Amino acid sequence: MNAVRIAAWNSGTLPIYEPGLDEVVRGGTGRNLAFSTDVAAGINKADIIFRKCQYPDQDLWGWRRPGG
């Protein structure tokens, strides 16, 4: 777990750019969207959990994503 990256998501400046993402994060933060290193507390409090996973460049069958 990378506390620096999680802190970036909680800052006013998102660590990535995706059109419209800033508004979505700002609209949900403090209501129903949180970024935290306290996994146990988050699980106990949450109704639903989204987990970010690395996207492989190539899967088990040799498929490559566009640009990958």
Coordinates of N, CA, C and O in Angstrom, one line a residue:
M1 N 0.8 -1.2 0.0 CA 0.0 0.0 0.0 C 0.9 1.2 0.0 O 1.9 1.3 0.7
N2 N 0.5 2.2 -0.8 CA 1.4 3.4 -1.0 C 0.6 4.6 -0.4 O -0.3 5.2 -1.0
A3 N 1.0 5.0 0.9 CA 0.4 6.1 1.6 C 0.5 7.4 0.8 O -0.4 8.2 0.9
V4 N 1.6 7.6 0.1 CA 1.8 8.8 -0.6 C 0.8 8.9 -1.8 O 0.2 10.0 -2.0
R5 N 0.5 7.9 -2.5 CA -0.5 7.9 -3.5 C -1.9 8.1 -3.0 O -2.7 8.8 -3.6
I6 N -2.2 7.4 -1.9 CA -3.5 7.6 -1.3 C -3.7 9.0 -0.8 O -4.8 9.6 -1.0
A7 N -2.6 9.6 -0.2 CA -2.7 11.0 0.2 C -3.0 11.9 -1.0 O -3.7 12.9 -0.9
A8 N -2.4 11.6 -2.2 CA -2.6 12.4 -3.4 C -4.1 12.3 -3.8 O -4.6 13.3 -4.2
W9 N -4.7 11.2 -3.7 CA -6.1 11.1 -4.0 C -7.0 11.9 -3.1 O -8.0 12.4 -3.4
N10 N -6.5 12.1 -1.8 CA -7.3 12.9 -0.9 C -6.9 14.4 -0.9 O -7.6 15.2 -0.3
S11 N -5.9 14.7 -1.7 CA -5.5 16.1 -1.9 C -6.5 16.8 -2.9 O -7.3 16.2 -3.5
G12 N -6.3 18.1 -3.1 CA -7.1 18.8 -4.0 C -6.7 18.6 -5.5 O -7.4 19.0 -6.4
T13 N -5.5 17.9 -5.7 CA -5.0 17.7 -7.0 C -4.9 16.2 -7.2 O -4.1 15.5 -6.6
L14 N -5.7 15.6 -8.1 CA -5.6 14.2 -8.4 C -4.3 13.8 -9.0 O -3.7 14.5 -9.8
P15 N -3.8 12.6 -8.7 CA -2.5 12.1 -9.3 C -2.6 11.7 -10.7 O -1.6 11.4 -11.3
I16 N -3.8 11.6 -11.3 CA -3.9 11.2 -12.7 C -4.9 12.2 -13.4 O -5.7 12.8 -12.7
Y17 N -4.9 12.2 -14.7 CA -5.9 13.0 -15.4 C -6.8 12.1 -16.2 O -6.4 11.2 -16.9
E18 N -8.1 12.3 -16.0 CA -9.2 11.6 -16.8 C -10.3 12.7 -16.9 O -10.7 13.2 -15.9
P19 N -10.7 13.0 -18.1 CA -11.7 14.0 -18.2 C -12.9 13.7 -17.3 O -13.5 12.7 -17.4
G20 N -13.3 14.7 -16.5 CA -14.5 14.6 -15.6 C -14.2 13.9 -14.3 O -15.1 14.0 -13.4
L21 N -13.1 13.3 -14.2 CA -12.8 12.5 -12.9 C -12.7 13.5 -11.7 O -13.2 13.1 -10.6
D22 N -12.1 14.6 -11.9 CA -12.0 15.6 -10.8 C -13.3 15.9 -10.2 O -13.5 15.9 -9.0
E23 N -14.3 16.2 -11.0 CA -15.6 16.5 -10.5 C -16.3 15.3 -9.8 O -17.0 15.5 -8.8
V24 N -16.1 14.1 -10.4 CA -16.7 12.9 -9.7 C -16.1 12.7 -8.3 O -16.8 12.5 -7.4
V25 N -14.8 12.8 -8.3 CA -14.1 12.6 -7.0 C -14.5 13.7 -6.0 O -14.9 13.4 -4.8
R26 N -14.5 15.0 -6.4 CA -14.9 16.0 -5.5 C -16.4 15.9 -5.0 O -16.7 16.2 -3.9
G27 N -17.2 15.4 -5.9 CA -18.6 15.3 -5.6 C -18.9 14.1 -4.6 O -19.9 14.1 -3.9
G28 N -18.0 13.1 -4.7 CA -18.3 11.9 -3.8 C -17.5 11.9 -2.5 O -17.9 11.3 -1.5
T29 N -16.4 12.6 -2.5 CA -15.5 12.7 -1.3 C -16.3 13.3 -0.1 O -16.9 14.3 -0.3
G30 N -16.3 12.6 1.0 CA -17.0 13.1 2.2 C -18.4 12.6 2.2 O -19.1 12.7 3.2
R31 N -18.9 12.0 1.1 CA -20.3 11.5 1.1 C -20.2 9.9 1.0 O -20.5 9.3 2.0
N32 N -19.8 9.5 -0.2 CA -19.7 8.0 -0.4 C -18.5 7.5 -1.1 O -18.4 6.5 -1.6
L33 N -17.4 8.3 -1.0 CA -16.2 8.0 -1.7 C -15.0 8.4 -0.7 O -15.0 9.5 -0.2
A34 N -14.2 7.4 -0.5 CA -13.0 7.7 0.5 C -11.8 6.9 0.0 O -11.9 5.9 -0.6
F35 N -10.6 7.5 0.3 CA -9.4 6.9 0.0 C -8.6 6.8 1.3 O -8.4 7.8 2.0
S36 N -8.2 5.6 1.7 CA -7.6 5.4 3.0 C -6.6 4.3 3.1 O -6.7 3.3 2.3
T37 N -5.7 4.4 4.0 CA -4.7 3.3 4.2 C -5.3 2.4 5.4 O -4.7 1.4 5.6
D38 N -6.4 2.8 6.0 CA -6.9 2.0 7.1 C -7.9 1.0 6.5 O -9.2 1.2 6.5
V39 N -7.4 -0.1 6.0 CA -8.2 -1.1 5.3 C -9.3 -1.7 6.2 O -10.5 -1.7 5.8
A40 N -9.0 -2.1 7.4 CA -10.0 -2.7 8.3 C -11.1 -1.7 8.6 O -12.3 -2.2 8.5
A41 N -10.9 -0.5 8.9 CA -11.9 0.5 9.2 C -12.8 0.7 7.9 O -14.0 0.8 8.0
G42 N -12.2 0.8 6.8 CA -12.9 0.9 5.5 C -13.8 -0.2 5.2 O -15.0 0.0 4.8
I43 N -13.3 -1.4 5.4 CA -14.2 -2.6 5.2 C -15.4 -2.6 6.1 O -16.5 -2.9 5.7
N44 N -15.1 -2.3 7.4 CA -16.2 -2.4 8.4 C -17.3 -1.3 8.1 O -18.4 -1.5 8.4
K45 N -16.9 -0.2 7.5 CA -17.8 0.9 7.3 C -18.5 0.8 5.9 O -19.6 1.4 5.8
A46 N -17.9 0.2 5.0 CA -18.4 0.2 3.6 C -19.6 -0.7 3.3 O -19.7 -1.8 3.9
D47 N -20.4 -0.2 2.4 CA -21.4 -1.1 1.8 C -20.9 -1.8 0.5 O -21.3 -2.9 0.2
I48 N -20.0 -1.1 -0.2 CA -19.4 -1.7 -1.4 C -17.9 -1.2 -1.4 O -17.6 -0.1 -1.0
I49 N -17.0 -2.0 -1.9 CA -15.6 -1.7 -2.0 C -15.1 -1.9 -3.4 O -15.4 -2.9 -4.0
F50 N -14.4 -0.9 -4.0 CA -13.7 -1.0 -5.3 C -12.3 -1.2 -5.0 O -11.7 -0.4 -4.3
R51 N -11.6 -2.2 -5.6 CA -10.2 -2.4 -5.4 C -9.5 -2.1 -6.7 O -9.9 -2.7 -7.7
K52 N -8.5 -1.3 -6.7 CA -7.7 -1.1 -7.9 C -6.7 -2.2 -8.1 O -6.0 -2.5 -7.2
C53 N -6.6 -2.7 -9.3 CA -5.6 -3.8 -9.6 C -4.8 -3.4 -10.7 O -5.2 -2.6 -11.6
Q54 N -3.6 -3.8 -10.8 CA -2.7 -3.6 -11.9 C -3.4 -4.2 -13.2 O -3.9 -5.3 -13.1
Y55 N -3.3 -3.5 -14.3 CA -3.8 -4.1 -15.5 C -2.7 -4.7 -16.3 O -1.7 -4.0 -16.6
P56 N -2.7 -6.0 -16.5 CA -1.6 -6.6 -17.2 C -1.4 -6.2 -18.6 O -2.4 -5.9 -19.3
D57 N -0.2 -6.1 -19.1 CA 0.1 -5.8 -20.5 C -0.3 -6.9 -21.4 O -0.6 -6.7 -22.6
Q58 N -0.3 -8.1 -20.9 CA -0.7 -9.3 -21.7 C -1.3 -10.3 -20.7 O -0.8 -10.6 -19.7
D59 N -2.4 -10.9 -21.1 CA -3.0 -11.9 -20.3 C -2.5 -13.3 -20.6 O -1.6 -13.5 -21.4
L60 N -3.1 -14.3 -20.0 CA -2.7 -15.6 -20.1 C -2.8 -16.2 -21.5 O -2.1 -17.1 -21.9
W61 N -3.6 -15.6 -22.4 CA -3.8 -16.1 -23.7 C -3.1 -15.3 -24.8 O -3.3 -15.5 -26.0
G62 N -2.3 -14.4 -24.4 CA -1.5 -13.6 -25.3 C -2.1 -12.4 -25.9 O -1.5 -11.8 -26.8
W63 N -3.3 -12.0 -25.5 CA -4.0 -10.8 -25.9 C -3.3 -9.6 -25.4 O -2.9 -9.5 -24.3
R64 N -3.1 -8.6 -26.3 CA -2.4 -7.4 -25.9 C -3.4 -6.2 -26.0 O -4.1 -6.1 -27.0
R65 N -3.5 -5.4 -24.9 CA -4.4 -4.2 -25.0 C -3.9 -3.2 -26.0 O -2.7 -3.2 -26.3
P66 N -4.8 -2.4 -26.5 CA -4.4 -1.4 -27.5 C -3.3 -0.5 -26.9 O -3.4 0.0 -25.8
G67 N -2.2 -0.3 -27.7 CA -1.1 0.6 -27.2 C -0.2 -0.2 -26.3 O 0.8 0.4 -25.8
G68 N -0.5 -1.4 -25.9 CA 0.3 -2.2 -25.0 C 1.3 -3.0 -25.6 O 2.0 -3.4 -26.2

